[in-house]
Coordinates of C-alpha atoms in Angstrom, one line a residue:
X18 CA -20.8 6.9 -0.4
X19 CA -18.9 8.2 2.7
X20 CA -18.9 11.7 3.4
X21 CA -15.7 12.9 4.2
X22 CA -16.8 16.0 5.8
X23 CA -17.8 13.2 8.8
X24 CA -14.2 12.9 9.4
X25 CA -11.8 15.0 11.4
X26 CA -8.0 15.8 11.2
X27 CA -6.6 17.5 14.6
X28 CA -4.4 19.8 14.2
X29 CA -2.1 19.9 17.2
X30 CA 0.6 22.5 18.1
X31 CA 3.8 22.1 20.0
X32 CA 5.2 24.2 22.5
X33 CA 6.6 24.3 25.9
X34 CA 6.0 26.4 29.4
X35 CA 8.8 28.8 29.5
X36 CA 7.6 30.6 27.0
X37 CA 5.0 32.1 29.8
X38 CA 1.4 32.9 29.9
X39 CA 1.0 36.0 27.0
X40 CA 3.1 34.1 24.8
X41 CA 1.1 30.9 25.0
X42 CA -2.1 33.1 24.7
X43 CA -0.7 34.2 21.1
X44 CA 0.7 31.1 20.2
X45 CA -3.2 29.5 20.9
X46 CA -4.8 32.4 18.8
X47 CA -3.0 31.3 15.8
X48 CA -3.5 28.1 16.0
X49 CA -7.1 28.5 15.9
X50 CA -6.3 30.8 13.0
X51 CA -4.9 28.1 10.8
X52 CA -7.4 25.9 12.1
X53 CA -10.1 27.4 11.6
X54 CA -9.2 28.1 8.0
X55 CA -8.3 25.2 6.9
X56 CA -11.8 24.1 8.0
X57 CA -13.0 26.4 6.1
X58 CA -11.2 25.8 2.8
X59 CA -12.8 24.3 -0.3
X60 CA -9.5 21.8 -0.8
X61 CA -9.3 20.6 2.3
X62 CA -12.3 17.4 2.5
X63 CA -12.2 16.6 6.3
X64 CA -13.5 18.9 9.4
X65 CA -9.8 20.1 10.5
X66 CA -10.5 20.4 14.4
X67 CA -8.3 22.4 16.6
X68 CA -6.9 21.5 20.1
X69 CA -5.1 23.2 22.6
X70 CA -1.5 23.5 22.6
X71 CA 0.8 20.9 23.4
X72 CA 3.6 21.7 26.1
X73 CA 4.5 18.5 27.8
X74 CA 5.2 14.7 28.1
X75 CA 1.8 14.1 29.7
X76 CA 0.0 16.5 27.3
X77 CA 1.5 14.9 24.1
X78 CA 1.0 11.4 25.5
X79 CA -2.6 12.3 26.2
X80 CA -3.7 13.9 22.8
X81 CA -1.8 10.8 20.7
X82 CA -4.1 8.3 22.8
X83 CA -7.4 10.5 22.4
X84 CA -6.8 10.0 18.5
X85 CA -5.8 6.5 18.9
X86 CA -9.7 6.1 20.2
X87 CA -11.1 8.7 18.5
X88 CA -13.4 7.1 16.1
X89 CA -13.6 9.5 13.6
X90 CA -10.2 11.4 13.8
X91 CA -8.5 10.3 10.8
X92 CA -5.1 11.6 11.5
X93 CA -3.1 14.4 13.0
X94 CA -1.2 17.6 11.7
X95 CA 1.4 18.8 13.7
X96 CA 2.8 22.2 13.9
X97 CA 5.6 23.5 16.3
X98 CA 4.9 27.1 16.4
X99 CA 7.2 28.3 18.8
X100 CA 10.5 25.7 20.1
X101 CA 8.8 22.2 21.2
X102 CA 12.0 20.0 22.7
X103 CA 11.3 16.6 20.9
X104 CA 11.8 14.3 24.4
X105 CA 8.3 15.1 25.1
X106 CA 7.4 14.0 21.7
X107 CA 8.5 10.3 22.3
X108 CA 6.2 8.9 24.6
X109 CA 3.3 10.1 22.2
X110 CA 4.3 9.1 18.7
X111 CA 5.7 5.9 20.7
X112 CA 1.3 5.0 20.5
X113 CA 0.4 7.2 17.9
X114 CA -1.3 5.2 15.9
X115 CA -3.2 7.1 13.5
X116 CA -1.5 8.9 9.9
X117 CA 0.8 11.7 11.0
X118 CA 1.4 15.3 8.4
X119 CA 3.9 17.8 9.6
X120 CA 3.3 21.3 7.8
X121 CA 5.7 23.3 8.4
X122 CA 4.3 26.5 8.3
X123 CA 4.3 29.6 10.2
X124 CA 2.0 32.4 11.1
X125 CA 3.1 35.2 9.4
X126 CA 3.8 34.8 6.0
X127 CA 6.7 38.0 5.7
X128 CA 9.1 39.3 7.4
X129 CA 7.7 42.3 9.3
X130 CA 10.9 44.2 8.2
X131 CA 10.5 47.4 10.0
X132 CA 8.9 45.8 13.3
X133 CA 11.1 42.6 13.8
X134 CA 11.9 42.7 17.2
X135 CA 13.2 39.9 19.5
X136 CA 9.8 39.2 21.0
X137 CA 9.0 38.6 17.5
X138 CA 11.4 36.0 17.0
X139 CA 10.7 34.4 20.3
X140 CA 6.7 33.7 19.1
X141 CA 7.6 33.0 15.7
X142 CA 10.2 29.9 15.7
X143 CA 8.4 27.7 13.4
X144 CA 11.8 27.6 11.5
X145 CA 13.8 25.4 14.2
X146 CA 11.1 24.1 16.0
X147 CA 10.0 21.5 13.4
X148 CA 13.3 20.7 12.7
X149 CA 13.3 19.7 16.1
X150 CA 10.3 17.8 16.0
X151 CA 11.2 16.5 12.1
X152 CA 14.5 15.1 14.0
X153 CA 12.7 13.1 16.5
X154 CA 10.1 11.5 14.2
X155 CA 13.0 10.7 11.7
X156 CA 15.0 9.1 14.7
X157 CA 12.1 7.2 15.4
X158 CA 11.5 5.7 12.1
X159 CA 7.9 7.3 12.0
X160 CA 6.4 7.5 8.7
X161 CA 4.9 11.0 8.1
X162 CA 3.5 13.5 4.9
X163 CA 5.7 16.7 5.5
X164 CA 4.4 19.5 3.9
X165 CA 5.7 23.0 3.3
X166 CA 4.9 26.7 3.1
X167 CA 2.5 29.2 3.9
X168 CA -0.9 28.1 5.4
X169 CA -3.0 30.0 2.7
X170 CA -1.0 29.1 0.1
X171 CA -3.0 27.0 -2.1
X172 CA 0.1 24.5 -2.9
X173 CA -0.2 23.9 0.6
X174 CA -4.0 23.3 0.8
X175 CA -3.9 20.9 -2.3
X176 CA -1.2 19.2 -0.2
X177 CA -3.0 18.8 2.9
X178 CA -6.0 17.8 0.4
X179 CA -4.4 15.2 -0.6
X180 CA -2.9 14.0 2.1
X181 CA -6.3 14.1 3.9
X182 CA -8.1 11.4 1.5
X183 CA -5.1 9.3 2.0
X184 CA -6.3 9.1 5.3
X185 CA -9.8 8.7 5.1
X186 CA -8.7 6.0 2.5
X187 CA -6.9 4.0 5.2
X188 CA -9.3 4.9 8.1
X189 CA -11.5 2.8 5.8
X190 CA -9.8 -0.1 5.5
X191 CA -9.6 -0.4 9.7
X192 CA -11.9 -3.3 10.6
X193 CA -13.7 -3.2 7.2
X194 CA -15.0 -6.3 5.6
X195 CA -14.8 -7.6 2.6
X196 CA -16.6 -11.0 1.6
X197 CA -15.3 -13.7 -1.3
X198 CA -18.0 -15.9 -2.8
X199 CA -16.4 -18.9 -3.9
X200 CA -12.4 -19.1 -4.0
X201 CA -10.0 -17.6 -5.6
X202 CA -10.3 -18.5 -9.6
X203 CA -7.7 -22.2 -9.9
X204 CA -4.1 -22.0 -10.3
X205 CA -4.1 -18.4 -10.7
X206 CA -1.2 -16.9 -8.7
X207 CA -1.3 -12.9 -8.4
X208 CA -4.9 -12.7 -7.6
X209 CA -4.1 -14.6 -4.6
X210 CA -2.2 -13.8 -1.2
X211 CA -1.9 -13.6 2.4
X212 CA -5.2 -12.6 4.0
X213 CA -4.0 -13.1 7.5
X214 CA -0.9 -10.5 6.9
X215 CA -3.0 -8.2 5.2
X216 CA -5.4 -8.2 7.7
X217 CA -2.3 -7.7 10.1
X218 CA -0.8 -5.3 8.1
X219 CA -4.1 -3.3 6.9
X220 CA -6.8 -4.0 9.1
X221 CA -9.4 -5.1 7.2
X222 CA -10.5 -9.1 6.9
X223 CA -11.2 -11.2 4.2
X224 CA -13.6 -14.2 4.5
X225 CA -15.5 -16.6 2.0
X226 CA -19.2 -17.3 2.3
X227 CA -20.1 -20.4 -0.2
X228 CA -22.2 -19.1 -3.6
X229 CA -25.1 -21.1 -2.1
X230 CA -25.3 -18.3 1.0
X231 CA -26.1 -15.3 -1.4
X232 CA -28.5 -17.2 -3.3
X233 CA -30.7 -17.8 -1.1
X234 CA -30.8 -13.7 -0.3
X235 CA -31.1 -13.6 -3.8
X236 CA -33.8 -16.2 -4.2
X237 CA -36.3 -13.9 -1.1
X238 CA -36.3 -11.3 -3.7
X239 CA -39.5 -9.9 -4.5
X240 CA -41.2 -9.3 -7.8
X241 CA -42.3 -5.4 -6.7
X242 CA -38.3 -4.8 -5.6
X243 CA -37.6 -6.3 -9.2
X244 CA -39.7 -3.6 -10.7
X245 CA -38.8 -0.8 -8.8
X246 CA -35.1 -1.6 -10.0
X247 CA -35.7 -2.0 -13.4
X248 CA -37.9 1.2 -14.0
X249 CA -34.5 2.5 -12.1
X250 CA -32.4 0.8 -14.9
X251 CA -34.9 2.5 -17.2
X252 CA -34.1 5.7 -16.8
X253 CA -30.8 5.6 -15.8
X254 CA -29.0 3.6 -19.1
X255 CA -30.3 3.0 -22.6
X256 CA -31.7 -0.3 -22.4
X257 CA -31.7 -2.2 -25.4
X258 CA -35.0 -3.5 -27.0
X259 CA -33.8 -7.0 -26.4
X260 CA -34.5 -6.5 -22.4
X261 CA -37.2 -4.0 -22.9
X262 CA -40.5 -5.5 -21.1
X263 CA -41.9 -6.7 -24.4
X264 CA -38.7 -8.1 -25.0
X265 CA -37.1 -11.8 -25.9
X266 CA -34.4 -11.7 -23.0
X267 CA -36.6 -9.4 -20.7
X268 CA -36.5 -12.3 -18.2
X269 CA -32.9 -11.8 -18.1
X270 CA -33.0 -8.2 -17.2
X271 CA -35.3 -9.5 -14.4
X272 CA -32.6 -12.0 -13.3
X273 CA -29.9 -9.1 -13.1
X274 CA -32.4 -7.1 -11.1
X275 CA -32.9 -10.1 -8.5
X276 CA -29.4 -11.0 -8.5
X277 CA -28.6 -6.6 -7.7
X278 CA -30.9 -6.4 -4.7
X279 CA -30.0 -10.0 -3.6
X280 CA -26.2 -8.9 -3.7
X281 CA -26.9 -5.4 -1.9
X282 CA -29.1 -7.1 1.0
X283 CA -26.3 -9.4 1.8
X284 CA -23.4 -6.9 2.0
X285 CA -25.5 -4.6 3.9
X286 CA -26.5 -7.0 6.2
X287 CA -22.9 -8.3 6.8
X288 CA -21.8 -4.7 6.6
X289 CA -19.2 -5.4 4.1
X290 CA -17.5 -2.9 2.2
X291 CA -16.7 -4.9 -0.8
X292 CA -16.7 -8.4 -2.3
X293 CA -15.2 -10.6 -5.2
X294 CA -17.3 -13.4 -7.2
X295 CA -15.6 -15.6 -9.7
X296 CA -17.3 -17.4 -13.0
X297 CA -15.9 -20.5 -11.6
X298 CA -18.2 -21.0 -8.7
X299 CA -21.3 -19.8 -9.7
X300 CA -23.7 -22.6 -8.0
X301 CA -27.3 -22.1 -8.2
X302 CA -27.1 -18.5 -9.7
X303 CA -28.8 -18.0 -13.4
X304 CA -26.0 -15.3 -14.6
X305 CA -22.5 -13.6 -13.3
X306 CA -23.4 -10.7 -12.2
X307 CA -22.9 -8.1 -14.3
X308 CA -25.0 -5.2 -13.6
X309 CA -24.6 -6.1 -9.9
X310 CA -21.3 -5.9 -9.5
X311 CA -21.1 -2.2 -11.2
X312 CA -23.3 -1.0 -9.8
X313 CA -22.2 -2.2 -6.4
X314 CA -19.0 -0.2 -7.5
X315 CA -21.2 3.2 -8.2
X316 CA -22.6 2.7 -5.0
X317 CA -19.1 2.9 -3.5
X318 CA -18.2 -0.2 -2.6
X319 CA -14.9 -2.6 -3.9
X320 CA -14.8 -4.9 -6.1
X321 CA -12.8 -6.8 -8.5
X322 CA -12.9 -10.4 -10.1
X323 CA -11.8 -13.9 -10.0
X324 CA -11.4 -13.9 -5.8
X325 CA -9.2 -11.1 -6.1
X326 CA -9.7 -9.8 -2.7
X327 CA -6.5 -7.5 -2.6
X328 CA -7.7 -5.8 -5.9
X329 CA -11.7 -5.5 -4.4
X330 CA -10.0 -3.6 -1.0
X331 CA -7.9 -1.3 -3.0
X332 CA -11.1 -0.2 -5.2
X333 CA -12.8 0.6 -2.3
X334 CA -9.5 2.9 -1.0
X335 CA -9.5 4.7 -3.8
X336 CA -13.4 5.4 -3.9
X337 CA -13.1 7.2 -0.3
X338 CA -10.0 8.7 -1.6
X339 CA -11.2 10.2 -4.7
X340 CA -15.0 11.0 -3.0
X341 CA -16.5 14.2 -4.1
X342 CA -14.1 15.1 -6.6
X343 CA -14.7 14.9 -10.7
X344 CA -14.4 11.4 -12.5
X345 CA -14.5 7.7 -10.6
X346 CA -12.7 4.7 -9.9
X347 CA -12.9 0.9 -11.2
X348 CA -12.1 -2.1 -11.4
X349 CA -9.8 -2.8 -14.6
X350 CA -7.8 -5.4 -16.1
X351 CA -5.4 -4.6 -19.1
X352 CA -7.0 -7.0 -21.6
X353 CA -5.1 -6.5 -25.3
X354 CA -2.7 -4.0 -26.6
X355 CA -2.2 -1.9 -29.8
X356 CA 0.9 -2.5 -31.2
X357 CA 1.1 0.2 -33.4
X358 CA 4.6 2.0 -33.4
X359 CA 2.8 5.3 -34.5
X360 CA 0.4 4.9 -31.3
X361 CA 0.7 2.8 -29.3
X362 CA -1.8 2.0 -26.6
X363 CA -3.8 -0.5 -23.8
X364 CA -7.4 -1.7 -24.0
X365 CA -8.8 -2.0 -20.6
X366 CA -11.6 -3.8 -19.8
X367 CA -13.0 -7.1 -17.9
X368 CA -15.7 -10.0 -19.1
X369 CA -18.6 -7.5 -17.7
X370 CA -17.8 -5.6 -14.4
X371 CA -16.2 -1.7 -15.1
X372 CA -17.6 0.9 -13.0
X373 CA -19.9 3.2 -14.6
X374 CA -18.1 5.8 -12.6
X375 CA -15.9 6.1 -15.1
X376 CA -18.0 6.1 -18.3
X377 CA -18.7 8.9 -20.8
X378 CA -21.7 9.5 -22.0
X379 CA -24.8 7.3 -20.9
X380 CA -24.4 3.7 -20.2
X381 CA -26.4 1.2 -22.3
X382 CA -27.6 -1.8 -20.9
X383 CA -27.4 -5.1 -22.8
X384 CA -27.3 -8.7 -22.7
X385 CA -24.9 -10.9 -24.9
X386 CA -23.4 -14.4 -24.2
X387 CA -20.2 -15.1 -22.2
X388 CA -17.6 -18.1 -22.9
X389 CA -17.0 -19.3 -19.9
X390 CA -19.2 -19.8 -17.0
X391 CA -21.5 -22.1 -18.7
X392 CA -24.7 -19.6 -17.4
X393 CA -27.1 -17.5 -18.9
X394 CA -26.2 -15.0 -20.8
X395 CA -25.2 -11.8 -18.3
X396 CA -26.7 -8.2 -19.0
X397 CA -24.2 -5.6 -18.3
X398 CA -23.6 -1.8 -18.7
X399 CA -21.4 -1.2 -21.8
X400 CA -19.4 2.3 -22.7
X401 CA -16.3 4.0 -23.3
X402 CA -14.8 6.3 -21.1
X403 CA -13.6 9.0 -21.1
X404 CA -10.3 10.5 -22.0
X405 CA -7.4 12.4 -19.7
X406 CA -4.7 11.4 -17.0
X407 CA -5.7 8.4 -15.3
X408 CA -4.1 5.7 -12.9
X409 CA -3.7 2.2 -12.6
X410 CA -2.7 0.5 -9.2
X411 CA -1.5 -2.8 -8.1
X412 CA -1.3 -4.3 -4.7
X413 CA 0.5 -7.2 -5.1
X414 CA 1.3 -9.8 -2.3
X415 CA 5.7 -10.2 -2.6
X416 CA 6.1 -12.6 -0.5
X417 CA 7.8 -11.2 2.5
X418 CA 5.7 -7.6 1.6
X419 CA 3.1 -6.0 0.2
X420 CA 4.4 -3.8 -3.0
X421 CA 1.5 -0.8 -4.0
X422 CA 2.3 -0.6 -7.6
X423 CA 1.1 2.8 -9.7
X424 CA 1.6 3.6 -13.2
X425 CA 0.4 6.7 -14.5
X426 CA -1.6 6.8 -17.9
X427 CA -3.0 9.2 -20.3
X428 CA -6.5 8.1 -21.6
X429 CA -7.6 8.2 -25.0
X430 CA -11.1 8.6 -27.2
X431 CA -11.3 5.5 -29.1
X432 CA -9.6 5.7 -32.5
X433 CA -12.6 4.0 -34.1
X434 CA -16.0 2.4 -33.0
X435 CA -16.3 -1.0 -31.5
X436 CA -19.6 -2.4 -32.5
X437 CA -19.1 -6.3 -31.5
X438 CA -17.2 -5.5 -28.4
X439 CA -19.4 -5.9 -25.6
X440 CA -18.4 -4.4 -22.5
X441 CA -17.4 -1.5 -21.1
X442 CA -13.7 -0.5 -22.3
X443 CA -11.2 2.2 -21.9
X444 CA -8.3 2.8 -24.1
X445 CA -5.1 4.6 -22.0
X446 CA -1.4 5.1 -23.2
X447 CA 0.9 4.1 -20.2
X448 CA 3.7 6.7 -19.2
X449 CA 6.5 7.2 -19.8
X450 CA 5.9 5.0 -23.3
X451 CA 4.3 1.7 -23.9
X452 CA 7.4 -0.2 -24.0
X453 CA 9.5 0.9 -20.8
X454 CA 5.1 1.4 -19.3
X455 CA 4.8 -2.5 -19.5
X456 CA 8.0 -3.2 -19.2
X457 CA 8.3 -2.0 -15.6
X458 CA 5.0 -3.0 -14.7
X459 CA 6.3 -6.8 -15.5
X460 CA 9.7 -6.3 -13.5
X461 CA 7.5 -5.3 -10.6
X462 CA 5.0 -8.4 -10.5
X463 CA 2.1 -6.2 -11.4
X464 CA -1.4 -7.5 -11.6
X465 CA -3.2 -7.9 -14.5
X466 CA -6.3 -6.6 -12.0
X467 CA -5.7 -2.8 -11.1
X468 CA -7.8 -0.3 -9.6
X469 CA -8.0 2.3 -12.1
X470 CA -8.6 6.1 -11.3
X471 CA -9.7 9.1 -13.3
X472 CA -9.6 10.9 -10.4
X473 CA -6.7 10.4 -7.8
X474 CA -2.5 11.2 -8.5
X475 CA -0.3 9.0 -7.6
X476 CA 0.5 11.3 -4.6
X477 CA -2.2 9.8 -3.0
X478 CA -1.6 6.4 -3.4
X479 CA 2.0 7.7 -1.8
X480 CA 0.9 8.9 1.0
X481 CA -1.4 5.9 1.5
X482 CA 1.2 3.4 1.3
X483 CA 3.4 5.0 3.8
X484 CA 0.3 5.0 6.0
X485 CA 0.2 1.5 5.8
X486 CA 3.8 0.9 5.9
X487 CA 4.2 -0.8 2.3
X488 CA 6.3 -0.8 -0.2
X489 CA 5.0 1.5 -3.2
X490 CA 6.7 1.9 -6.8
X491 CA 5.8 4.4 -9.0
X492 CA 5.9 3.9 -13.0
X493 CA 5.5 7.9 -14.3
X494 CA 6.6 10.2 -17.1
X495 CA 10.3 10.1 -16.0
X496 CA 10.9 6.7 -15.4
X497 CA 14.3 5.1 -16.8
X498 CA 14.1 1.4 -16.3
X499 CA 17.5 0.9 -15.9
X500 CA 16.9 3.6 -12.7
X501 CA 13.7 1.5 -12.1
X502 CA 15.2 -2.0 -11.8
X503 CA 17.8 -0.6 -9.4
X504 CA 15.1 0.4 -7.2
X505 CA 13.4 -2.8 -7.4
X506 CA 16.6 -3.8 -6.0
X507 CA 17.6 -2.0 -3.4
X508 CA 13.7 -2.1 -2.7
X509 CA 14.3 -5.7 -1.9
X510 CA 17.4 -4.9 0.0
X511 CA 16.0 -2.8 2.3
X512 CA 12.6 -4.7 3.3
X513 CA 14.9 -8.0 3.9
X514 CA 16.9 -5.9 6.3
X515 CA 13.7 -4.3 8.3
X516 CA 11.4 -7.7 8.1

């Protein structure tokens, strides 16, 4: 999985010449003061690099296109410690091309009340000069995470956290790959969409290689790799007796193991960063893979089902996003509901492919028969997971946009066992309730395919969206639908006016 330490945000300061030589001097020191800490703190995931003040046309035009090329600058936070006049600005964020966040912040965190003198002042205009700088990216139309309040404060860091993993998310996604085998499953509509405009609007590209070109990968597996993987499987899950070595369906474990290092030769020799299979182009392969697919998705890279090449980038997103902290990210599909007034709730699962990421406890590996396909039964891992707040997100093609749809959920611990359901599940209750939950999630064309986080807010997924310029609608503990629709609708207003 990436590292996001690997990554940089600049932090840039604005100023300007008149200030003279001992002011700039001060103005420097600080900013290598902030810098330097938020380095250094624990919230903040990226190296936070500092560079020398900004004070002119030339100098802000020059910084902008050293991050444009930078390759692992991720983004820029911009900080107008003293007055910056926002004309010099323009040329810069004219090319700026990589995820802007304005704190506004200032040095000192108090009043000096006894000392405050006018040379004071004249260092410390943090105040008005980013509401200069605020009014020049707002003129432009520039999309931007503005944060707020004292550089140590921890609000602020969680901010800038944030923020930061948005932006590793979408540095991802420029000239990523992702590879379909086989088309998008027939006749089905949401799964499908504009790969050419999402490549446009997203950077990454979507392209099919024919079942037949992985199995033959698949098929120069050798018998030692399959045995390395399995004693892996061994002692990683609770494998049933069934696949055990002196087992009846043992051959089938040996399948999945082929069918694993087959798939993870292939996308590592096309460097891809995620893929999609679908049960109805399965040519010259024994099984679906199962076991493959999550653990692909463990590994770090996106997924999802049925072609759904929209849904497989977005996993992968969210996997940089949420990196190094507690709980994981999947693939998910709402699969049957619980229509109890008393408690009502969603059943999340898929045929075979959740991401152990999320699971809670140890995954056991089995085998049992799927309906459709017409293959060999397909060994998968198969848990619950666990409870808390959770996510599900939608990126869902609209036409003449891309809509990022999030609803926020609560997870729950299974209200009773489910002995004959076998795959991997999770039970959630959608917010704000389950009938105004699915509700809006229908009004808004949501996928039946989300990414699903334990992990990431829907802050994140925020700030990602208005780094890629899209439309995002957010389904949360005060939503009103009569409120929502409206937005729906001035949503569409708004993007027919600016396409």
């Amino acid at each position: 999985m990436i590292n996001l330490k690997e990554l940089e945000v600049w932090f840039v300061t604005g100023s300007q010449s008149l200030y003279g030589e001992e002011t700039l001097k001060q103005v420097a020191a600080h900013s290598q003061t902030i810098a330097g800490s938020l380095n250094d703190a624990s919230q903040v995931p990226a190296k936070v690099v500092f560079k020398p003040t900004v004070k002119s046309t030339e100098e802000i035009y020059a910084i902008c296109m050293e991050a444009n090329t930078a390759k692992n600058c991720i983004g820029i936070i911009a900080w107008m410690h003293t007055f910056s006049p926002a004309k010099m600005w323009i040329t810069g964020l004219k090319i700026l091309q990589k995820p802007l966040c304005h704190l506004h912040t200032q040095f000192n965190r108090d009043i000096p009340w006894n000392d405050i003198d006018m040379d004071f002042m004249n260092l410390n205009q943090s105040a008005h000069g980013d509401r200069e700088f605020g009014f020049m990216v707002s003129r432009m139309r520039k999309n931007r995470k503005v944060i707020v309040g004292h550089w140590q404060d921890p609000a602020v860091l969680d901010d800038i956290n944030t923020w930061s993993r948005a932006a590793a998310g979408w540095n991802d996604w420029q000239g990523a790959k992702f590879v379909r085998f086989g088309d998008n499953m027939r006749f089905v509509a949401v799964t499908d969409g504009d790969k050419v405009e999402a490549e446009y609007k997203f950077g990454y590209a979507v392209n099919t290689h024919g079942i037949g070109d992985l199995v033959q990968v698949i098929n120069e597996t050798s018998d030692a790799a399959i045995d390395q993987l399995i004693s892996e499987y061994e002692d990683e899950y609770s494998v049933v007796a069934s696949l055990k070595s002196d087992g009846a369906q043992y051959n089938s474990l040996r399948e999945a193991a082929k069918i694993e290092i087959g798939l993870r030769t292939f996308l590592e020799a096309g460097n891809y960063k995620g893929f999609t299979d679908t049960f109805e182009d399965l040519h010259g392969m024994a099984q679906l893979p199962g076991i493959a697919s999550q653990r692909m998705m463990a590994a770090g890279y996106g997924f999802a089902g049925e072609g759904d090449w929209k849904t497989a980038a977005l996993v992968r997103a969210m996997k940089v996003m949420g990196s190094g902290l507690p709980g994981g990210n999947s693939f998910m599909e709402d699969y049957t509901y619980h229509f109890d007034p008393e408690n009502p709730m969603v059943l999340g699962s898929h045929m075979l492919e959740i991401c152990p990421s999320i699971a809670h406890g140890k995954p056991s590996c089995q085998v049992h028969p799927l309906g459709i396909g017409g293959k060999a039964d397909p060994v998968r891992l198969v848990f619950n997971s666990g409870a808390g707040p959770a996510l599900n997100a939608s990126l869902i093609d609209m036409g003449n946009r891309f809509r990022l749809l999030v609803n926020e959920v609560e997870a729950v611990t299974p209200l009773h066992d489910l002995p004959k359901l076998p795959v991997a599940r999770v039970l959630w209750k959608p917010f704000p309730d389950m009938k105004t939950g699915c509700a809006a999630w229908i009004l808004a064309g949501g996928a039946h395919h989300t990414g699903y986080s334990q992990n990431l807010t829907a802050t994140h997924l925020q700030d990602f969206a208005d780094m890629a310029n899209i439309e995002f609608a957010l389904i949360g503990k005060d939503t009103n639908l009569y409120q929502f629709k409206n937005e729906l609708r001035w949503n569409d207003v708004y993007y027919q006016i600016n396409k």
